[in-house]
CSV table of C-alpha atoms and ligand atoms in Angstrom, one decimal:
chain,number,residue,atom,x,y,z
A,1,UNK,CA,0.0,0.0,0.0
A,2,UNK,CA,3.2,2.3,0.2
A,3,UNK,CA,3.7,2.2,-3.6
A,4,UNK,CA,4.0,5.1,-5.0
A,5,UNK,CA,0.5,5.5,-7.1
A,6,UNK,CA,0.9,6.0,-11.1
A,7,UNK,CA,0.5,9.6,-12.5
A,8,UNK,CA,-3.1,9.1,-13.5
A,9,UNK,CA,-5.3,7.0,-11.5
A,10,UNK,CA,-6.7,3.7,-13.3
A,11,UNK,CA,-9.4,3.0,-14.7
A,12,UNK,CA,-11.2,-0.2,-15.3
A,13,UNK,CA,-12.2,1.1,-18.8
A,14,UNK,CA,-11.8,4.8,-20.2
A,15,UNK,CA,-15.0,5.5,-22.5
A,16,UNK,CA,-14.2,9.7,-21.8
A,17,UNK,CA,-10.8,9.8,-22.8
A,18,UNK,CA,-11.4,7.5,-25.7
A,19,UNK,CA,-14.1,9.4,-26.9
A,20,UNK,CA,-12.4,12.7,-26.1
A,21,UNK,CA,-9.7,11.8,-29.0
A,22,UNK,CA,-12.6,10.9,-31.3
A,23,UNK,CA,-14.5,14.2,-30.3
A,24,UNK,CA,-14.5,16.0,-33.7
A,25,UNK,CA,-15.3,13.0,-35.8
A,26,UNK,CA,-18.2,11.7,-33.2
A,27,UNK,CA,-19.7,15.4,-33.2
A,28,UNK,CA,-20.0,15.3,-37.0
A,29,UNK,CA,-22.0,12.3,-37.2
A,30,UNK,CA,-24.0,13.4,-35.3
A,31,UNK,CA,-24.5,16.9,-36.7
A,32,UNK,CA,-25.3,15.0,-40.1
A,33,UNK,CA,-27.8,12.6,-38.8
A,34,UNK,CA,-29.6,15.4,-37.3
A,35,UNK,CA,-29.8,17.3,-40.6
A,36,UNK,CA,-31.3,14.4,-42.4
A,37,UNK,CA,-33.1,13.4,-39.7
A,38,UNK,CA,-34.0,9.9,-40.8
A,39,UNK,CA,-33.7,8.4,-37.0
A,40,UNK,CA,-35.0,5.0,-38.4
A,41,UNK,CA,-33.2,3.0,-40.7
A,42,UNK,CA,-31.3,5.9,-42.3
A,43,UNK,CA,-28.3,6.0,-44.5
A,44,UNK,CA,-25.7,5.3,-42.1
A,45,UNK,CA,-27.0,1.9,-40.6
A,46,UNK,CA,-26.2,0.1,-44.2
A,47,UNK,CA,-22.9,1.9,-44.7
A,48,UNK,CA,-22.3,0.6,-40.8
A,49,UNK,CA,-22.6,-3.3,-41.7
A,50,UNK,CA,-21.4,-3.0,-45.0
A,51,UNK,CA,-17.9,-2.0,-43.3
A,52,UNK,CA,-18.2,-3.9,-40.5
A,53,UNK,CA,-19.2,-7.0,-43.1
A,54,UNK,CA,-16.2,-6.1,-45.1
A,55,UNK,CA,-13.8,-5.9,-41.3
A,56,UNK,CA,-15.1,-9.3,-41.2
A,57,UNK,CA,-14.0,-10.8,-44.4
A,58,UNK,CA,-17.6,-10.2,-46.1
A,59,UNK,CA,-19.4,-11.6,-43.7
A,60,UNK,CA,-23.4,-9.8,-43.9
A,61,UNK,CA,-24.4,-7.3,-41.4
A,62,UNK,CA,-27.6,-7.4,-40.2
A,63,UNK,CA,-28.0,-4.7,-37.3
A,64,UNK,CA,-30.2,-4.5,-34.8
A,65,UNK,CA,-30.7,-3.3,-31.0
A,66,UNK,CA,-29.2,-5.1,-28.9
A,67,UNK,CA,-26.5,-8.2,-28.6
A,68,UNK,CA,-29.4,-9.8,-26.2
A,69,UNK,CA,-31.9,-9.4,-29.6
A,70,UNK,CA,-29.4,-10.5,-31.7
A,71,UNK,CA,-29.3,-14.3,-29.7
A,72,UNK,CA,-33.2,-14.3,-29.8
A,73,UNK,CA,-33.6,-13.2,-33.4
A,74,UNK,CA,-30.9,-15.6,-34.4
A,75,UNK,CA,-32.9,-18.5,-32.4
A,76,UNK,CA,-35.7,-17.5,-33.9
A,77,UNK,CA,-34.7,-17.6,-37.3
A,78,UNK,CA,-34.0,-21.7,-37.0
A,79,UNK,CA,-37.4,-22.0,-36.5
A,80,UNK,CA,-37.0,-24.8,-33.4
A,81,UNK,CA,-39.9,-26.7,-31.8
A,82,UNK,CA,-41.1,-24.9,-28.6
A,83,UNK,CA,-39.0,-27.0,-25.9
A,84,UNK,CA,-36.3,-27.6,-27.9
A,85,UNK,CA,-32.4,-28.0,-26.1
A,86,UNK,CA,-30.0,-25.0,-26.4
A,87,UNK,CA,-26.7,-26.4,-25.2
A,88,UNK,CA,-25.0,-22.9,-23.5
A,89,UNK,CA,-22.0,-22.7,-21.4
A,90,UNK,CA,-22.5,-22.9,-17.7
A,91,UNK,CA,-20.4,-20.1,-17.3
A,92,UNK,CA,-21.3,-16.8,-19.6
A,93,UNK,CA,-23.0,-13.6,-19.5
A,94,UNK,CA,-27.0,-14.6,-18.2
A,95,UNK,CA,-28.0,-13.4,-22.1
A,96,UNK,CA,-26.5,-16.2,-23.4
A,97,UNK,CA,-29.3,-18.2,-22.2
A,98,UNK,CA,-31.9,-15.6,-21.4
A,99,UNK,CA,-32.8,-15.3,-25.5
A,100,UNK,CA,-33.9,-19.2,-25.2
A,101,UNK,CA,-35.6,-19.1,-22.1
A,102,UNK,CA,-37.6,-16.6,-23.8
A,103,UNK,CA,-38.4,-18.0,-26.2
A,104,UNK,CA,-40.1,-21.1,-25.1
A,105,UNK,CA,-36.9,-23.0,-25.8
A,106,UNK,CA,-34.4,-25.3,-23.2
A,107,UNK,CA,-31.2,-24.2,-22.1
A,108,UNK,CA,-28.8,-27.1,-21.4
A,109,UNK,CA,-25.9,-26.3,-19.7
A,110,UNK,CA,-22.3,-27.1,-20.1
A,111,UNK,CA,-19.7,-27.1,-18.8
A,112,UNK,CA,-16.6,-24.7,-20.0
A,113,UNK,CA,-13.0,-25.6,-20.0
A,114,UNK,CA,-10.4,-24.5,-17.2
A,115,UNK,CA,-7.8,-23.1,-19.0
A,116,UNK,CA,-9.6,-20.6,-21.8
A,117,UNK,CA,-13.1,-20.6,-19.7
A,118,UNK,CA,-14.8,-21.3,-23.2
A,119,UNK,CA,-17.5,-24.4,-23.7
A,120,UNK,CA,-16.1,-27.8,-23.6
A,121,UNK,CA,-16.6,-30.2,-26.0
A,122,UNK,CA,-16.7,-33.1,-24.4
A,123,UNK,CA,-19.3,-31.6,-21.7
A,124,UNK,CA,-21.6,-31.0,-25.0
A,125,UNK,CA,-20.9,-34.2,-26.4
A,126,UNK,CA,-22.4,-35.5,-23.2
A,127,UNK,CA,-25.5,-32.5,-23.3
A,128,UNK,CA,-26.5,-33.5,-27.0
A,129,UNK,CA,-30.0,-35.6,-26.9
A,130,UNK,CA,-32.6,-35.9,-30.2
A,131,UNK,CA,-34.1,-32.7,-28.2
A,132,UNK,CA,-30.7,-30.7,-29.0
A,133,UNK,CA,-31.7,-27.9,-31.6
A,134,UNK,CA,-28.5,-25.8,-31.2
A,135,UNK,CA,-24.7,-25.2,-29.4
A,136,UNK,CA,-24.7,-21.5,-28.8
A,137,UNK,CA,-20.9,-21.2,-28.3
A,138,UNK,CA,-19.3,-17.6,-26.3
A,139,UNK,CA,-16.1,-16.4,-27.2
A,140,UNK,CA,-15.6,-15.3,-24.2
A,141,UNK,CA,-13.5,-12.4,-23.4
A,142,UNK,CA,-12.2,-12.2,-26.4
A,143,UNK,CA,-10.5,-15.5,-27.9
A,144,UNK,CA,-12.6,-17.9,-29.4
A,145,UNK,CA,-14.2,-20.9,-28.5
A,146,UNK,CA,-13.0,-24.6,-29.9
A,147,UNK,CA,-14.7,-23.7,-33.5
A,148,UNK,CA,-12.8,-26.6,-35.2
A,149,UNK,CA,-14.6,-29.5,-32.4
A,150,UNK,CA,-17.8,-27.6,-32.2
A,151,UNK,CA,-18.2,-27.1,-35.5
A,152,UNK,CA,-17.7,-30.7,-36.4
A,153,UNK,CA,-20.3,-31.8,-33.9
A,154,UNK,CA,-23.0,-29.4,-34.7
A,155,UNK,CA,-22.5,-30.7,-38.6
A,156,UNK,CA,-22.5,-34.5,-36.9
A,157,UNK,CA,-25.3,-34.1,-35.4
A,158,UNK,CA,-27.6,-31.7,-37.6
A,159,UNK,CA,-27.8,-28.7,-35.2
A,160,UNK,CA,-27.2,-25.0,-35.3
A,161,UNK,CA,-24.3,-23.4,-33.8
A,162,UNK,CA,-24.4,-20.2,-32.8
A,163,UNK,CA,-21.2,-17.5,-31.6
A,164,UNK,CA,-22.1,-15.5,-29.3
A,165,UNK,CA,-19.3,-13.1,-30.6
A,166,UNK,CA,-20.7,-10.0,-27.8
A,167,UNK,CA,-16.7,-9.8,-26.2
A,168,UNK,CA,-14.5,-10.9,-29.4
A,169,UNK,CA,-15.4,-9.0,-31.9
A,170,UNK,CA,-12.2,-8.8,-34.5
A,171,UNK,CA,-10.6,-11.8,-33.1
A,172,UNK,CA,-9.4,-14.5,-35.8
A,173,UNK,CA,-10.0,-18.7,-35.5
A,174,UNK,CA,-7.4,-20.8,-37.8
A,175,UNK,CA,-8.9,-24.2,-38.4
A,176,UNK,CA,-6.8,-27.3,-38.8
A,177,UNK,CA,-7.2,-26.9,-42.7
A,178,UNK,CA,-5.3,-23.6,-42.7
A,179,UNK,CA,-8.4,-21.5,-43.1
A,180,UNK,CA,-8.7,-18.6,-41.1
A,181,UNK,CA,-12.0,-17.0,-39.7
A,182,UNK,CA,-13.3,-14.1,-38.2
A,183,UNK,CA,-14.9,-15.2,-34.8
A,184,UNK,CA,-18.6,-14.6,-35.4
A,185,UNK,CA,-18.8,-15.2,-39.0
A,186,UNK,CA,-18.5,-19.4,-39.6
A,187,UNK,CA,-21.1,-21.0,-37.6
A,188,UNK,CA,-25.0,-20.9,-39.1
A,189,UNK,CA,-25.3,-17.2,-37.1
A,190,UNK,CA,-22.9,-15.5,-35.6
A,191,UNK,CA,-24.0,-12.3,-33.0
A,192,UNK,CA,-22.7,-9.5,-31.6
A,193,UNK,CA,-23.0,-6.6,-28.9
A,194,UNK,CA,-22.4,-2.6,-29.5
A,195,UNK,CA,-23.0,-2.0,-25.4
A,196,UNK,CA,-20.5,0.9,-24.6
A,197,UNK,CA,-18.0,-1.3,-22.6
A,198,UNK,CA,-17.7,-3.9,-25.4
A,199,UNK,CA,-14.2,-3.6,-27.9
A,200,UNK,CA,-16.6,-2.0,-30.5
A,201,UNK,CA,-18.6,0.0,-28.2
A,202,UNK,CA,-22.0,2.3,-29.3
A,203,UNK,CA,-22.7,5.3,-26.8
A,204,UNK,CA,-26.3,3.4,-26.2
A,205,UNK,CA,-27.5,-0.2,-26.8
A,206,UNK,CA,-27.1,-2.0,-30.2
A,207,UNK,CA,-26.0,-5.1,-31.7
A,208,UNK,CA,-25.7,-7.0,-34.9
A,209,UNK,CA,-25.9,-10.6,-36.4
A,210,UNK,CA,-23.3,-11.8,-38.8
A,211,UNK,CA,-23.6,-14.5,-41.5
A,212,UNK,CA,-21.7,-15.9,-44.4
A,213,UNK,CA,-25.3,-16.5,-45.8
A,214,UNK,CA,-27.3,-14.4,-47.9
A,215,UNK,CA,-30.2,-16.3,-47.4
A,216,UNK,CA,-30.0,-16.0,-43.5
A,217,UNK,CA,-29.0,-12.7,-44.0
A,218,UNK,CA,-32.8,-11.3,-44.9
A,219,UNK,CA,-34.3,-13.8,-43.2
A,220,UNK,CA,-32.5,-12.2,-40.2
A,221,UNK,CA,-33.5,-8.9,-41.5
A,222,UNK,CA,-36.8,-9.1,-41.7
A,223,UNK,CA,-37.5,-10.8,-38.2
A,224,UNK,CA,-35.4,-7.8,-36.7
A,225,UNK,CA,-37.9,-5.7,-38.5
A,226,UNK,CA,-41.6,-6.5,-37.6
A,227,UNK,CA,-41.5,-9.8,-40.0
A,228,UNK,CA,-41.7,-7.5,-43.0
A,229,UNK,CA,-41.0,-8.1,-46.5
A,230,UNK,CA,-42.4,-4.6,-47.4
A,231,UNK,CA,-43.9,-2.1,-45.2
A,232,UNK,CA,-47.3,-3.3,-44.0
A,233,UNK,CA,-47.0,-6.7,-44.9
A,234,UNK,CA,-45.8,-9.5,-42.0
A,235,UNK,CA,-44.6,-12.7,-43.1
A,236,UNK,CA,-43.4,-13.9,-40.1
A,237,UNK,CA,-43.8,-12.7,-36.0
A,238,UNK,CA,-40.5,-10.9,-35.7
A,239,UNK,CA,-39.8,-8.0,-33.2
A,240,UNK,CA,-38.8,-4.5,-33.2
A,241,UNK,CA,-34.8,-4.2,-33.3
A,242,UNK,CA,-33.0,-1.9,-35.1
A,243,UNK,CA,-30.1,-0.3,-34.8
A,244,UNK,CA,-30.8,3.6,-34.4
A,245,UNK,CA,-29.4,5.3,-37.6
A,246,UNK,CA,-27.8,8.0,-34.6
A,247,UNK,CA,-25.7,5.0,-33.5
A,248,UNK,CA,-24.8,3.6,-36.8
A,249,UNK,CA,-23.2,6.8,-37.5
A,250,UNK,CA,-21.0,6.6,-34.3
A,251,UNK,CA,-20.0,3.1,-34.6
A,252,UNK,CA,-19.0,4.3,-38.1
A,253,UNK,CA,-16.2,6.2,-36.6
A,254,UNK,CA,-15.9,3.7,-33.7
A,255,UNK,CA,-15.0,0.7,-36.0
A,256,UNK,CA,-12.2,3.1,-37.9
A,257,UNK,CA,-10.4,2.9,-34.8
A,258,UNK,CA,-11.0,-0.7,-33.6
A,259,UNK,CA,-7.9,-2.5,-35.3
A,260,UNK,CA,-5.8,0.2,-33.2
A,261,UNK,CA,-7.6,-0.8,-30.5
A,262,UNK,CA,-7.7,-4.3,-30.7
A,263,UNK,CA,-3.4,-4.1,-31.2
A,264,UNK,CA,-3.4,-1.4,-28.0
A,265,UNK,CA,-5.3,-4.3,-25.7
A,266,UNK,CA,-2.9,-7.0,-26.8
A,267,UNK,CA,0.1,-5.1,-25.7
A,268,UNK,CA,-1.3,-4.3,-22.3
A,269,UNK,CA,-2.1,-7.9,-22.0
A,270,UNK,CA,1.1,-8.5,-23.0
A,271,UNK,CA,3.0,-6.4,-20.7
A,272,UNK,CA,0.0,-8.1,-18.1
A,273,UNK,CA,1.7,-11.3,-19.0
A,274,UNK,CA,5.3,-9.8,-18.2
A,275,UNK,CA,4.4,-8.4,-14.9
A,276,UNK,CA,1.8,-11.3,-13.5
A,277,UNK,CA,3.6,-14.3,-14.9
A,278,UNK,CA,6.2,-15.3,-12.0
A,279,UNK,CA,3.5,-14.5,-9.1
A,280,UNK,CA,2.8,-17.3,-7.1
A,281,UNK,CA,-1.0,-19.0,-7.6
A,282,UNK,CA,-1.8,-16.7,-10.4
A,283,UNK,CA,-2.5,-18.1,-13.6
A,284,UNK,CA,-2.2,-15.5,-16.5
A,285,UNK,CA,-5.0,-16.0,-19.1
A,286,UNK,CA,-4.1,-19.1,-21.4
A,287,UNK,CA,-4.1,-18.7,-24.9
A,288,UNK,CA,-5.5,-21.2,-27.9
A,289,UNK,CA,-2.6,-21.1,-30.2
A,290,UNK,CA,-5.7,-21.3,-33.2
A,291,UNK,CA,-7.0,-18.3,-32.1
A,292,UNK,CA,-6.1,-14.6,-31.6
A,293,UNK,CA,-7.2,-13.0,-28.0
A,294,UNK,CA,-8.8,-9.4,-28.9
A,295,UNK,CA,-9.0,-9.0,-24.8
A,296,UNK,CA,-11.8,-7.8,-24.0
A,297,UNK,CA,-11.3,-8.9,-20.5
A,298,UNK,CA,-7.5,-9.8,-19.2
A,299,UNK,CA,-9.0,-12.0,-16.4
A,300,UNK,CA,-6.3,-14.4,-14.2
A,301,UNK,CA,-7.1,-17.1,-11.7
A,302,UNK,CA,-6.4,-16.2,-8.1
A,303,UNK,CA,-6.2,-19.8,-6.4
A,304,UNK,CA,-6.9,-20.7,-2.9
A,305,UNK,CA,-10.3,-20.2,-0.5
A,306,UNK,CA,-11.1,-16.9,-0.4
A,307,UNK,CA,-8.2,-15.9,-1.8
A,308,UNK,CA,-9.0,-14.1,-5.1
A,309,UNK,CA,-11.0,-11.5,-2.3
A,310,UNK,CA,-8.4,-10.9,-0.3
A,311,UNK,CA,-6.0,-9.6,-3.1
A,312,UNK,CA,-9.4,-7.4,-4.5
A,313,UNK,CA,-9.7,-6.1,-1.5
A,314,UNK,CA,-6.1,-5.1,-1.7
A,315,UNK,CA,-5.7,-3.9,-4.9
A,316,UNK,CA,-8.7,-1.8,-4.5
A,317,UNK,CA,-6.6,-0.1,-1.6
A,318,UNK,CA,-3.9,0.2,-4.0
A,319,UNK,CA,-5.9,2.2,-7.0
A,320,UNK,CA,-6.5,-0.9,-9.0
A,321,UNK,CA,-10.2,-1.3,-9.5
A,322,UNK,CA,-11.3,-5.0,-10.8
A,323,UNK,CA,-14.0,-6.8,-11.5
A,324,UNK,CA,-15.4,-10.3,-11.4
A,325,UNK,CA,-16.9,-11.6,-14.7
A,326,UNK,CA,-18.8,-13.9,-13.4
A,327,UNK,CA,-19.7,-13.9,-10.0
A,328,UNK,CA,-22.5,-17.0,-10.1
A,329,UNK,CA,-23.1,-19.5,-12.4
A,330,UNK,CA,-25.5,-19.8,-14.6
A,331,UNK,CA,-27.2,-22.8,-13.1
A,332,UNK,CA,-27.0,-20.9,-9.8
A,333,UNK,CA,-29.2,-18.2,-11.1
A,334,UNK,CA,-32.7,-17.7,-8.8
A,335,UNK,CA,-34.6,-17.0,-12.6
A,336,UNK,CA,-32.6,-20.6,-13.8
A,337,UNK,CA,-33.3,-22.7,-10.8
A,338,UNK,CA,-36.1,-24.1,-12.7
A,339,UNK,CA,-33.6,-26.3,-14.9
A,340,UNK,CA,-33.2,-28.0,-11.7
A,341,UNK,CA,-29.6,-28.1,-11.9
A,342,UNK,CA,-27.5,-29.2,-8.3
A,343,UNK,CA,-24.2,-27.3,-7.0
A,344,UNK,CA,-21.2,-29.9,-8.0
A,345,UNK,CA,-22.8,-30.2,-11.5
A,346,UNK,CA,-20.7,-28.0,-13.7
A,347,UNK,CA,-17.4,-27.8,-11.0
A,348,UNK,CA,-15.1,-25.9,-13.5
A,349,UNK,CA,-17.9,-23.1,-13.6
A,350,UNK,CA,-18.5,-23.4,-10.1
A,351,UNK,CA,-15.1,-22.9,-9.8
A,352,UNK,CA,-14.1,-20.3,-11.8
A,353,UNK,CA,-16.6,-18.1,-10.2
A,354,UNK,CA,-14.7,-18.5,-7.3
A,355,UNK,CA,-11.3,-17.9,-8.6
A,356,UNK,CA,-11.0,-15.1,-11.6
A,357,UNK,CA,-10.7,-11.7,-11.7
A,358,UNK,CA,-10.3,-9.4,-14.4
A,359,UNK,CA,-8.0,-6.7,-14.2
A,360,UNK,CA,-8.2,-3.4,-15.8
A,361,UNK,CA,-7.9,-3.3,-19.5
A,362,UNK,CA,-8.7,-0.5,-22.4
A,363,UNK,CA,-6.9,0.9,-25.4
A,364,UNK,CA,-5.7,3.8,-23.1
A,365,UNK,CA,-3.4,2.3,-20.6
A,366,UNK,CA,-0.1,2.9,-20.0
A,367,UNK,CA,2.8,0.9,-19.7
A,368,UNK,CA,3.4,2.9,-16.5
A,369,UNK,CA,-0.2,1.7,-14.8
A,370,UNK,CA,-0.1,-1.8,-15.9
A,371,UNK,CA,3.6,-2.4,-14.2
A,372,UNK,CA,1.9,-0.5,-11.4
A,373,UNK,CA,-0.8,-3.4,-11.3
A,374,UNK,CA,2.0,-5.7,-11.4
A,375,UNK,CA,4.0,-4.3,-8.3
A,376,UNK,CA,0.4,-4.3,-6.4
A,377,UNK,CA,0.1,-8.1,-7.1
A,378,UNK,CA,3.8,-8.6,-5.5
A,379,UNK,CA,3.6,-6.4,-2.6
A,380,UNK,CA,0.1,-8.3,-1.6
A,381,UNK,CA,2.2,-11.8,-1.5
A,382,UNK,CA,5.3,-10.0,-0.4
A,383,UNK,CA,3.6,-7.9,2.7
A,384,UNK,CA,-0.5,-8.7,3.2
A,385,UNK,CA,0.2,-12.7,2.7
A,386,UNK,CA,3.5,-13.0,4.1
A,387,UNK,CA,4.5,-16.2,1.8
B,1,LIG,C1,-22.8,-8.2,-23.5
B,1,LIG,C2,-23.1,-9.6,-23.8
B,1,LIG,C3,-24.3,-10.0,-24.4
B,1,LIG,C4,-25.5,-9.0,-24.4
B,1,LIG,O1,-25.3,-7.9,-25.2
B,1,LIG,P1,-26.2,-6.6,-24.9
B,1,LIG,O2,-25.9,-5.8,-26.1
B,1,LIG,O3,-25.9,-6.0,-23.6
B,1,LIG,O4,-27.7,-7.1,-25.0
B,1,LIG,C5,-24.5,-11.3,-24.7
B,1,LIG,N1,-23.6,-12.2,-24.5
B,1,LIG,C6,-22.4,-11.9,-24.0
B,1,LIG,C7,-21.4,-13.0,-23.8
B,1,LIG,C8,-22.1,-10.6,-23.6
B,1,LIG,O5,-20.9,-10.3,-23.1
């Protein structure tokens, strides 16, 4: 606690000074879309996904408001029987399985893998049953799931797979074949999240759904847009979800400065890595060699009871706010108890909860404040834990 603190205090993420640098740009898009006034479906949300479709090696856009809408309108558009299974990770953001809930459909857990916290295969080779309608794999925090397995046993087995792409937007999968894939845009639907804190980040909700298919592509369309195939006439329930033209045209200049972003992240991460990597019963974030990590979260394992809230508690004392993504489980969720799942079924969720905690991590950090963070994690096991 006697370190001396870094110049500027840290931040946890640092939407005001990024925006600050993009001030001129994000005042004129909005200056234009309040001259043409066409709040709904105006000019800038197809020049939006046309570059974000062309970012993503020509995937199709298909915007709408919110990366929760985007998991129920790409649900809806495979059409499933009402109860059908919707294998989820046990450990994700509550959306993940929230949009089937909804939807009359059955999430079925499971469980994730230890090392990159993203779905196991072999815990949803054990979930599938004739019920199983889709996999709805999360890339989560920013490297991507097993896309090679899962891929491969969604096709063996006839069902969807979904990306829940909300945290890895930009990142890259290499498959064994040498092919080499945006995360979001190979399964049947890919989705994806414009909430502020996310790597490309709206100043208001939004999201987006990203396919190789054209055919998906206005099917997605029109259920994000009442159903319609022309104004007025419905040919299928859909729901209201657009993205707002105002926020199209700040994404716009949010997306020109994404791959900056994205390289900015890595090197804090990596410097993270430098820092963190010697300290006892701290495991840095592992990394799948097929996929990039876009870092959206930098989140280590702090092992031992009680442990990981010992060291928050200190760092916190220290100036290093952190965060724990995600506290509970999703099987230990009041809303989910209705799956009737028991503690002890999905342990490596259970016990992730227990153990991670992710640091802070935006474009904007400074070499300075991440060897800061690192010196806070030594001087807890040098002076608080005595070891
Ligand atoms: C943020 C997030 C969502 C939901 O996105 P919203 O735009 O907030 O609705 C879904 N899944 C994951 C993994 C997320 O991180």
């Amino acid at each position: 606690m006697r370190l001396p603190r870094p110049s500027a205090p840290i931040c946890l993420l640092d939407l005001a000074a990024e925006h600050a640098a993009l001030q001129p740009a994000l005042d004129a898009a909005v200056r234009e879309v309040l001259a043409e006034a066409a709040f709904i479906q105006g000019p800038a949300v197809g020049q939006f996904a046309a570059e974000l479709g062309a970012y993503l090696g020509k995937a199709h856009v298909v915007p709408c408001a919110s990366g929760t809408d985007a998991l129920t309108l790409a649900l809806l558009s495979l059409n499933l029987p009402a109860g059908a299974e919707v294998i989820v990770p046990a450990f994700t953001y509550v959306a993940t399985l929230e949009a089937a809930a909804l939807l009359g459909l059955r999430p079925v857990l499971a469980d994730v893998r230890p090392d990159t916290f993203n779905l196991d295969p072999a815990a949803v080779v054990a979930a599938l049953t004739p019920r199983t309608g889709a996999i709805i794999a999360v890339h989560l925090f920013g490297q991507c799931a097993d896309l090679e397995a899962l891929g491969a046993l969604a096709a063996d087995h006839g069902v969807a797979l979904i990306e829940d792409n909300a945290q890895a937007v930009g990142a890259t999968f290499q498959f064994a074949s040498g092919e080499v894939v945006h995360a979001g845009t190979v399964s049947a639907v890919g989705t994806t999240s414009f909430f502020p804190s996310k790597n490309l980040g709206a100043l208001g909700d939004g999201g987006a759904l990203l396919t190789r298919d054209p055919a998906r592509a206005a099917l997605l369309q029109q259920l994000a847009n009442h159903g319609q195939s022309q104004k007025y006439h419905h040919q299928r329930i859909g729901l209201n979800s657009r993205l707002d033209t105002l926020q199209a045209a700040l994404l716009r200049v949010k997306l020109r400065q994404l791959p900056a972003n994205t390289a900015a992240r890595q090197a804090v991460a990596a410097r993270y890595d430098g820092a963190l990597s010697g300290v006892p019963g701290l495991q840095i974030p592992a990394r799948d060699a097929r996929s990039s990590h876009v870092f959206h979260q930098y989140t280590v394992q702090v092992e031992g009871p009680g442990r990981r809230d010992a060291l928050r508690n200190y760092l916190h004392q220290c100036g290093v706010p952190t965060a724990v993504y995600y506290p509970l489980p999703a099987h230990q969720q009041p809303a989910y108890a209705y799956l009737g799942y028991r503690a002890g079924q999905f342990p490596v969720a259970e016990q992730l909860c227990e153990t991670v905690l992710s640091l802070p991590m935006h474009p904007l950090l400074t070499a300075e404040q991440v060897d800061y963070v690192g010196e806070a994690f030594n001087s807890y096991l040098i002076s608080a834990e005595r070891v």
